[in-house]
mmCIF file of C-alpha atoms and ligand atoms in Angstrom:
data_model
loop_
_atom_site.group_PDB
_atom_site.id
_atom_site.type_symbol
_atom_site.label_atom_id
_atom_site.label_comp_id
_atom_site.label_asym_id
_atom_site.label_seq_id
_atom_site.Cartn_x
_atom_site.Cartn_y
_atom_site.Cartn_z
ATOM 1 C CA MET A 713 8.759 14.310 0.089
ATOM 2 C CA ARG A 714 11.449 12.599 1.665
ATOM 3 C CA PRO A 715 10.515 9.526 4.626
ATOM 4 C CA SER A 716 11.790 12.324 7.368
ATOM 5 C CA ASP A 717 9.501 15.339 5.985
ATOM 6 C CA LEU A 718 6.325 12.725 7.508
ATOM 7 C CA SER A 719 7.389 13.744 10.785
ATOM 8 C CA ARG A 720 6.186 17.222 10.503
ATOM 9 C CA PHE A 721 3.068 16.184 9.690
ATOM 10 C CA LYS A 722 2.427 14.772 13.040
ATOM 11 C CA GLN A 723 3.946 17.575 14.725
ATOM 12 C CA ASN A 724 1.856 20.111 13.267
ATOM 13 C CA GLY A 725 -1.035 17.914 13.380
ATOM 14 C CA ILE A 726 -2.002 17.597 9.558
ATOM 15 C CA PRO A 727 -3.640 14.263 8.074
ATOM 16 C CA ILE A 728 -1.611 12.008 6.265
ATOM 17 C CA ILE A 729 -3.302 10.779 3.390
ATOM 18 C CA ALA A 730 -1.816 7.534 1.863
ATOM 19 C CA LEU A 731 -2.907 5.118 -0.974
ATOM 20 C CA THR A 732 -1.534 2.504 -2.893
ATOM 21 C CA ALA A 733 -1.106 2.628 -6.867
ATOM 22 C CA TRP A 734 -0.228 -0.221 -8.805
ATOM 23 C CA ASP A 735 0.465 0.697 -12.549
ATOM 24 C CA SER A 736 1.049 4.180 -14.224
ATOM 25 C CA LEU A 737 -2.334 4.547 -14.227
ATOM 26 C CA SER A 738 -3.460 4.489 -10.675
ATOM 27 C CA ALA A 739 -0.349 6.887 -9.973
ATOM 28 C CA HIS A 740 -1.768 9.488 -11.939
ATOM 29 C CA LEU A 741 -4.774 9.729 -10.150
ATOM 30 C CA VAL A 742 -3.547 9.072 -6.040
ATOM 31 C CA GLU A 743 -0.671 11.819 -7.395
ATOM 32 C CA ALA A 744 -3.965 13.728 -9.167
ATOM 33 C CA ALA A 745 -5.354 13.554 -5.884
ATOM 34 C CA GLY A 746 -3.253 14.810 -3.657
ATOM 35 C CA ALA A 747 -1.718 11.698 -1.480
ATOM 36 C CA ASP A 748 1.444 12.254 0.667
ATOM 37 C CA VAL A 749 2.324 9.045 0.134
ATOM 38 C CA ILE A 750 2.332 6.657 -2.297
ATOM 39 C CA LEU A 751 2.688 2.479 -1.316
ATOM 40 C CA ILE A 752 3.454 0.255 -3.824
ATOM 41 C CA GLY A 753 1.795 -1.947 -1.414
ATOM 42 C CA ASP A 754 2.375 -5.820 -2.155
ATOM 43 C CA SER A 755 -1.531 -5.977 -2.462
ATOM 44 C CA LEU A 756 -1.241 -5.746 -5.594
ATOM 45 C CA ALA A 757 -0.487 -9.275 -5.838
ATOM 46 C CA MET A 758 -4.528 -9.998 -5.218
ATOM 47 C CA VAL A 759 -5.854 -6.183 -7.301
ATOM 48 C CA ALA A 760 -3.475 -6.852 -10.381
ATOM 49 C CA LEU A 761 -2.275 -10.343 -10.958
ATOM 50 C CA GLY A 762 -5.399 -11.747 -9.468
ATOM 51 C CA HIS A 763 -3.571 -14.142 -6.914
ATOM 52 C CA ALA A 764 -5.770 -15.314 -3.285
ATOM 53 C CA THR A 765 -3.394 -13.248 -1.188
ATOM 54 C CA THR A 766 -0.327 -10.961 -1.397
ATOM 55 C CA LEU A 767 2.627 -14.063 -0.765
ATOM 56 C CA PRO A 768 2.646 -15.036 -4.328
ATOM 57 C CA VAL A 769 4.352 -11.917 -5.870
ATOM 58 C CA THR A 770 7.904 -11.537 -6.067
ATOM 59 C CA LEU A 771 10.670 -8.663 -5.289
ATOM 60 C CA GLU A 772 11.074 -8.568 -9.864
ATOM 61 C CA GLN A 773 6.813 -7.828 -10.049
ATOM 62 C CA MET A 774 7.802 -5.433 -7.048
ATOM 63 C CA LEU A 775 9.893 -3.580 -8.666
ATOM 64 C CA GLN A 776 8.388 -3.716 -12.161
ATOM 65 C CA HIS A 777 5.249 -2.352 -10.667
ATOM 66 C CA THR A 778 6.982 0.536 -8.364
ATOM 67 C CA GLN A 779 8.814 1.965 -12.239
ATOM 68 C CA ALA A 780 5.311 2.054 -13.678
ATOM 69 C CA VAL A 781 4.301 3.881 -10.866
ATOM 70 C CA ALA A 782 7.121 5.874 -10.993
ATOM 71 C CA ARG A 783 6.620 6.653 -14.842
ATOM 72 C CA GLY A 784 3.461 7.453 -14.162
ATOM 73 C CA LEU A 785 4.128 10.474 -11.637
ATOM 74 C CA THR A 786 3.278 13.993 -13.411
ATOM 75 C CA ALA A 787 5.038 16.565 -10.836
ATOM 76 C CA GLU A 788 9.054 17.669 -10.437
ATOM 77 C CA LEU A 789 10.394 15.164 -8.357
ATOM 78 C CA ALA A 790 10.969 17.098 -5.360
ATOM 79 C CA GLN A 791 6.793 17.802 -5.150
ATOM 80 C CA GLN A 792 5.838 13.931 -5.894
ATOM 81 C CA PRO A 793 4.310 12.293 -2.924
ATOM 82 C CA LEU A 794 6.420 9.964 -1.240
ATOM 83 C CA LEU A 795 6.599 6.095 -3.112
ATOM 84 C CA VAL A 796 7.223 3.563 -0.878
ATOM 85 C CA CYS A 797 7.060 0.017 -1.853
ATOM 86 C CA ASP A 798 6.259 -2.984 0.170
ATOM 87 C CA LEU A 799 8.935 -5.666 0.479
ATOM 88 C CA PRO A 800 7.445 -8.724 -0.777
ATOM 89 C CA PHE A 801 7.272 -11.924 1.301
ATOM 90 C CA LEU A 802 10.559 -14.055 2.162
ATOM 91 C CA SER A 803 12.306 -11.196 0.509
ATOM 92 C CA TYR A 804 13.214 -10.384 3.887
ATOM 93 C CA GLN A 805 12.616 -13.468 6.156
ATOM 94 C CA CYS A 806 16.181 -15.496 5.261
ATOM 95 C CA GLY A 807 18.341 -13.039 7.050
ATOM 96 C CA GLU A 808 19.681 -9.614 6.858
ATOM 97 C CA ASP A 809 22.065 -9.494 3.891
ATOM 98 C CA LEU A 810 19.099 -10.550 1.440
ATOM 99 C CA ALA A 811 16.816 -8.274 3.179
ATOM 100 C CA VAL A 812 19.473 -5.051 2.005
ATOM 101 C CA ALA A 813 20.305 -6.679 -1.446
ATOM 102 C CA ALA A 814 16.114 -6.937 -1.872
ATOM 103 C CA ALA A 815 15.809 -3.618 -0.438
ATOM 104 C CA GLY A 816 18.415 -1.842 -2.245
ATOM 105 C CA ARG A 817 17.495 -3.078 -5.624
ATOM 106 C CA LEU A 818 14.261 -1.361 -4.896
ATOM 107 C CA LEU A 819 15.374 2.355 -4.378
ATOM 108 C CA LYS A 820 18.418 1.487 -7.148
ATOM 109 C CA GLU A 821 16.377 0.507 -9.294
ATOM 110 C CA SER A 822 13.601 2.411 -9.275
ATOM 111 C CA SER A 823 12.260 6.233 -7.251
ATOM 112 C CA ALA A 824 10.833 4.597 -4.336
ATOM 113 C CA ALA A 825 12.820 6.339 -1.367
ATOM 114 C CA ALA A 826 11.930 3.790 1.704
ATOM 115 C CA VAL A 827 10.372 0.140 1.887
ATOM 116 C CA LYS A 828 7.782 -1.251 4.208
ATOM 117 C CA LEU A 829 7.492 -4.437 6.007
ATOM 118 C CA GLU A 830 5.275 -6.116 8.449
ATOM 119 C CA GLY A 831 6.365 -7.673 12.183
ATOM 120 C CA ALA A 832 8.063 -6.837 14.478
ATOM 121 C CA GLU A 833 9.327 -10.711 16.102
ATOM 122 C CA PRO A 834 13.313 -10.607 16.984
ATOM 123 C CA GLU A 835 14.706 -11.302 13.691
ATOM 124 C CA VAL A 836 12.024 -8.574 11.616
ATOM 125 C CA VAL A 837 13.552 -5.677 13.804
ATOM 126 C CA ALA A 838 17.168 -6.851 12.992
ATOM 127 C CA VAL A 839 16.469 -6.649 9.910
ATOM 128 C CA ILE A 840 15.179 -2.964 10.349
ATOM 129 C CA ASP A 841 17.981 -1.483 11.931
ATOM 130 C CA ARG A 842 20.712 -3.070 9.633
ATOM 131 C CA LEU A 843 18.188 -1.285 6.911
ATOM 132 C CA VAL A 844 17.909 1.813 8.462
ATOM 133 C CA ARG A 845 22.356 1.808 9.353
ATOM 134 C CA MET A 846 22.605 1.449 5.824
ATOM 135 C CA GLY A 847 20.659 4.216 4.631
ATOM 136 C CA ILE A 848 16.672 2.491 3.736
ATOM 137 C CA PRO A 849 14.215 4.289 5.294
ATOM 138 C CA VAL A 850 11.843 1.409 6.553
ATOM 139 C CA MET A 851 8.734 1.732 7.485
ATOM 140 C CA GLY A 852 6.604 -0.814 9.889
ATOM 141 C CA HIS A 853 3.498 -2.202 9.793
ATOM 142 C CA LEU A 854 1.588 -4.631 12.532
ATOM 143 C CA GLY A 855 -1.461 -4.935 12.985
ATOM 144 C CA LEU A 856 -3.650 -7.050 10.514
ATOM 145 C CA THR A 857 -0.085 -8.347 8.620
ATOM 146 C CA PRO A 858 -1.851 -9.934 5.466
ATOM 147 C CA GLN A 859 1.653 -11.405 4.908
ATOM 148 C CA ALA A 860 1.004 -13.765 8.387
ATOM 149 C CA VAL A 861 -2.396 -14.933 6.829
ATOM 150 C CA HIS A 862 -2.326 -18.414 7.278
ATOM 151 C CA ARG A 863 -1.391 -17.737 10.859
ATOM 152 C CA LEU A 864 -3.420 -14.497 11.569
ATOM 153 C CA GLY A 865 -6.278 -14.637 8.542
ATOM 154 C CA TYR A 866 -8.007 -11.319 8.323
ATOM 155 C CA ARG A 867 -9.371 -10.835 11.341
ATOM 156 C CA ARG A 868 -9.216 -8.061 13.582
ATOM 157 C CA GLN A 869 -6.267 -8.252 16.138
ATOM 158 C CA ALA A 870 -4.957 -7.199 19.467
ATOM 159 C CA THR A 871 -9.003 -7.358 20.603
ATOM 160 C CA ASP A 872 -7.314 -8.898 24.512
ATOM 161 C CA ALA A 873 -5.329 -6.983 26.227
ATOM 162 C CA VAL A 874 -2.187 -9.371 26.197
ATOM 163 C CA SER A 875 -2.277 -9.229 22.323
ATOM 164 C CA GLN A 876 -2.768 -5.070 22.938
ATOM 165 C CA GLU A 877 0.382 -4.682 25.467
ATOM 166 C CA ARG A 878 2.113 -7.263 22.626
ATOM 167 C CA LEU A 879 1.874 -4.929 19.889
ATOM 168 C CA LEU A 880 1.732 -1.701 22.343
ATOM 169 C CA LYS A 881 5.811 -2.995 22.579
ATOM 170 C CA GLN A 882 6.240 -3.434 19.279
ATOM 171 C CA ALA A 883 5.360 -1.356 17.791
ATOM 172 C CA VAL A 884 8.061 1.113 20.061
ATOM 173 C CA ASP A 885 10.570 -1.330 19.154
ATOM 174 C CA LEU A 886 9.670 -0.809 15.783
ATOM 175 C CA GLU A 887 10.502 3.442 16.230
ATOM 176 C CA GLN A 888 13.518 2.751 18.647
ATOM 177 C CA ASN A 889 15.039 0.381 16.139
ATOM 178 C CA GLY A 890 14.514 3.609 13.423
ATOM 179 C CA CYS A 891 11.505 2.731 11.514
ATOM 180 C CA PHE A 892 10.356 6.383 10.551
ATOM 181 C CA ALA A 893 6.566 5.768 10.376
ATOM 182 C CA LEU A 894 3.631 2.257 11.272
ATOM 183 C CA VAL A 895 1.057 1.824 9.614
ATOM 184 C CA LEU A 896 -1.285 -0.255 11.452
ATOM 185 C CA GLU A 897 -3.807 -2.773 10.418
ATOM 186 C CA HIS A 898 -7.133 -3.591 11.680
ATOM 187 C CA VAL A 899 -7.152 -2.968 14.996
ATOM 188 C CA PRO A 900 -9.102 -1.175 17.962
ATOM 189 C CA SER A 901 -9.156 2.204 17.430
ATOM 190 C CA ASP A 902 -8.179 2.873 20.971
ATOM 191 C CA LEU A 903 -5.562 0.474 20.704
ATOM 192 C CA ALA A 904 -4.204 2.901 17.502
ATOM 193 C CA GLU A 905 -4.903 6.236 19.887
ATOM 194 C CA ARG A 906 -2.605 4.966 22.524
ATOM 195 C CA VAL A 907 -0.124 3.469 20.178
ATOM 196 C CA GLN A 908 -0.692 7.413 17.989
ATOM 197 C CA GLN A 909 -0.294 9.397 21.581
ATOM 198 C CA THR A 910 3.363 6.559 23.001
ATOM 199 C CA LEU A 911 5.146 7.195 19.690
ATOM 200 C CA SER A 912 6.542 9.815 18.373
ATOM 201 C CA ILE A 913 7.172 8.936 14.713
ATOM 202 C CA PRO A 914 3.432 9.109 12.597
ATOM 203 C CA VAL A 915 1.187 6.258 12.872
ATOM 204 C CA ILE A 916 -0.617 5.716 9.385
ATOM 205 C CA GLY A 917 -3.863 3.693 10.201
ATOM 206 C CA ILE A 918 -6.111 1.357 7.752
ATOM 207 C CA GLY A 919 -8.862 0.103 10.182
ATOM 208 C CA ALA A 920 -7.650 1.437 13.045
ATOM 209 C CA GLY A 921 -9.905 4.367 14.036
ATOM 210 C CA ASP A 922 -9.656 8.278 13.460
ATOM 211 C CA GLY A 923 -7.125 8.992 15.909
ATOM 212 C CA CYS A 924 -4.045 8.115 13.763
ATOM 213 C CA ASP A 925 -1.599 10.455 12.580
ATOM 214 C CA GLY A 926 -3.062 9.415 8.888
ATOM 215 C CA GLN A 927 -5.112 7.000 6.853
ATOM 216 C CA VAL A 928 -3.575 5.109 3.890
ATOM 217 C CA ARG A 929 -6.125 2.834 1.837
ATOM 218 C CA VAL A 930 -5.562 0.640 -1.003
ATOM 219 C CA THR A 931 -6.617 2.160 -3.999
ATOM 220 C CA ALA A 932 -9.233 -0.199 -5.225
ATOM 221 C CA ASP A 933 -11.241 -0.635 -2.449
ATOM 222 C CA LEU A 934 -11.563 3.026 -2.622
ATOM 223 C CA LEU A 935 -12.641 2.918 -6.661
ATOM 224 C CA GLY A 936 -14.864 -0.326 -6.071
ATOM 225 C CA LEU A 937 -13.226 -2.090 -8.513
ATOM 226 C CA THR A 938 -12.155 -4.897 -6.155
ATOM 227 C CA ALA A 939 -14.508 -8.152 -6.174
ATOM 228 C CA GLN A 940 -13.961 -8.693 -2.084
ATOM 229 C CA GLN A 941 -14.821 -5.371 -0.276
ATOM 230 C CA PRO A 942 -13.031 -5.496 3.242
ATOM 231 C CA PRO A 943 -15.111 -4.620 5.744
ATOM 232 C CA PHE A 944 -13.480 -1.732 7.415
ATOM 233 C CA SER A 945 -12.485 0.159 4.020
ATOM 234 C CA PRO A 946 -15.641 1.012 2.350
ATOM 235 C CA ALA A 947 -16.077 1.721 -1.096
ATOM 236 C CA LEU A 948 -16.483 5.402 -2.549
ATOM 237 C CA VAL A 949 -18.574 4.132 -5.615
ATOM 238 C CA ASP A 950 -19.499 0.951 -6.949
ATOM 239 C CA GLY A 951 -16.241 1.446 -9.600
ATOM 240 C CA ARG A 952 -17.300 -1.793 -11.212
ATOM 241 C CA GLY A 953 -20.893 -1.601 -11.517
ATOM 242 C CA LEU A 954 -19.860 1.979 -13.261
ATOM 243 C CA PHE A 955 -17.418 0.458 -16.196
ATOM 244 C CA THR A 956 -18.644 -2.465 -16.629
ATOM 245 C CA THR A 957 -22.218 -1.200 -17.272
ATOM 246 C CA ALA A 958 -20.091 1.697 -19.511
ATOM 247 C CA LEU A 959 -18.824 -1.098 -21.181
ATOM 248 C CA ARG A 960 -21.057 -3.131 -21.735
ATOM 249 C CA GLU A 961 -22.747 -0.038 -23.288
ATOM 250 C CA TRP A 962 -20.814 0.185 -25.627
ATOM 251 C CA VAL A 963 -20.761 -2.663 -26.349
ATOM 252 C CA ASP A 964 -24.497 -3.670 -27.258
ATOM 253 C CA GLN A 965 -23.948 -0.420 -29.030
ATOM 254 C CA LYS A 966 -21.453 -1.582 -31.638
ATOM 255 C CA ARG A 967 -23.457 -4.908 -31.205
ATOM 256 C CA ILE A 968 -26.410 -3.444 -33.573
ATOM 257 C CA PRO A 969 -25.456 -4.191 -37.353
ATOM 258 C CA PRO A 970 -24.124 -1.684 -39.337
ATOM 259 C CA THR A 971 -27.798 0.458 -41.408
ATOM 260 C CA THR A 972 -27.365 -0.156 -45.061
ATOM 261 C CA GLU A 973 -26.975 2.777 -45.532
ATOM 262 C CA ALA A 974 -23.244 2.884 -43.617
ATOM 263 C CA THR A 975 -22.445 0.243 -45.014
ATOM 264 C CA GLN A 976 -22.639 1.932 -48.848
ATOM 265 C CA PRO A 977 -19.282 2.317 -50.245
ATOM 266 C CA ALA A 978 -17.878 5.898 -49.772
ATOM 267 C CA PRO A 979 -18.315 8.038 -53.204
ATOM 268 C CA ASP A 980 -15.233 8.652 -55.538
ATOM 269 C CA CYS A 981 -13.395 11.418 -54.239
HETATM 270 O O1 KIV B 1596 -0.216 -3.873 0.595
HETATM 271 C C1 KIV B 1596 -0.814 -2.853 1.227
HETATM 272 O O2 KIV B 1596 -1.805 -2.145 -0.384
HETATM 273 C C2 KIV B 1596 -0.729 -2.674 2.572
HETATM 274 C C3 KIV B 1596 -1.957 -1.339 2.897
HETATM 275 C C4 KIV B 1596 -3.126 -3.046 2.785
HETATM 276 C C5 KIV B 1596 -1.370 -0.416 3.811
HETATM 277 O O3 KIV B 1596 0.289 -2.880 2.793
#
């Protein structure tokens, strides 16, 4: 799957399914589930590395996790889901040259074929323009942008008319500057529908209603593995409960002292 293939999904009205992965095991699961896109999201800072926000994860760590995800895929390269890697905080905010170097490294040293970055401030749009011109496909991300948690919080975004018009304009900017797709996170569904209808690139939603061209989820949330479940992404199974119970039962069984019979030495052969 190539980034440009996603536009066919939109043209044909086929929903795009994107799931996150952070290691070989999770990659194997989401590939087997049939995801079109695997996002190595910087949410792995929280899901896999135990941080409270996405900010601490480094480029080096994103690269290592992307390489691990690629090793977990089993289909032939042409049949594999598209791998998109998040550019971590401060890898693209400090200027276009550094952004090209960071994104280029991810594409050069892993099989990721695109990067995702957050926001549409003029500096970010300039970075996107440069990346795209350098041959690096970019997925945009608007609405709740977790790298801006200290400014925006984890609240639903664009809830008033002014911020909705701003977001719509930013979405158009991202398309005009070459993004091949846009993630919209935690925004009102009627706004997401307007964005979906305005843009010709696919709009992939999370907590943005059913009117998008596709859906993306953090796989650990769907599997009920995360400690704090986002309100817009309910778990499909109680993974924590399920696995903890299974492991506890095994631990409890193994704690039972062996019977006298079992401890007798094996007879000589
Ligand atoms: O980092 C991530 O997992 C993401 C998704 C929430 C879209 O950006």
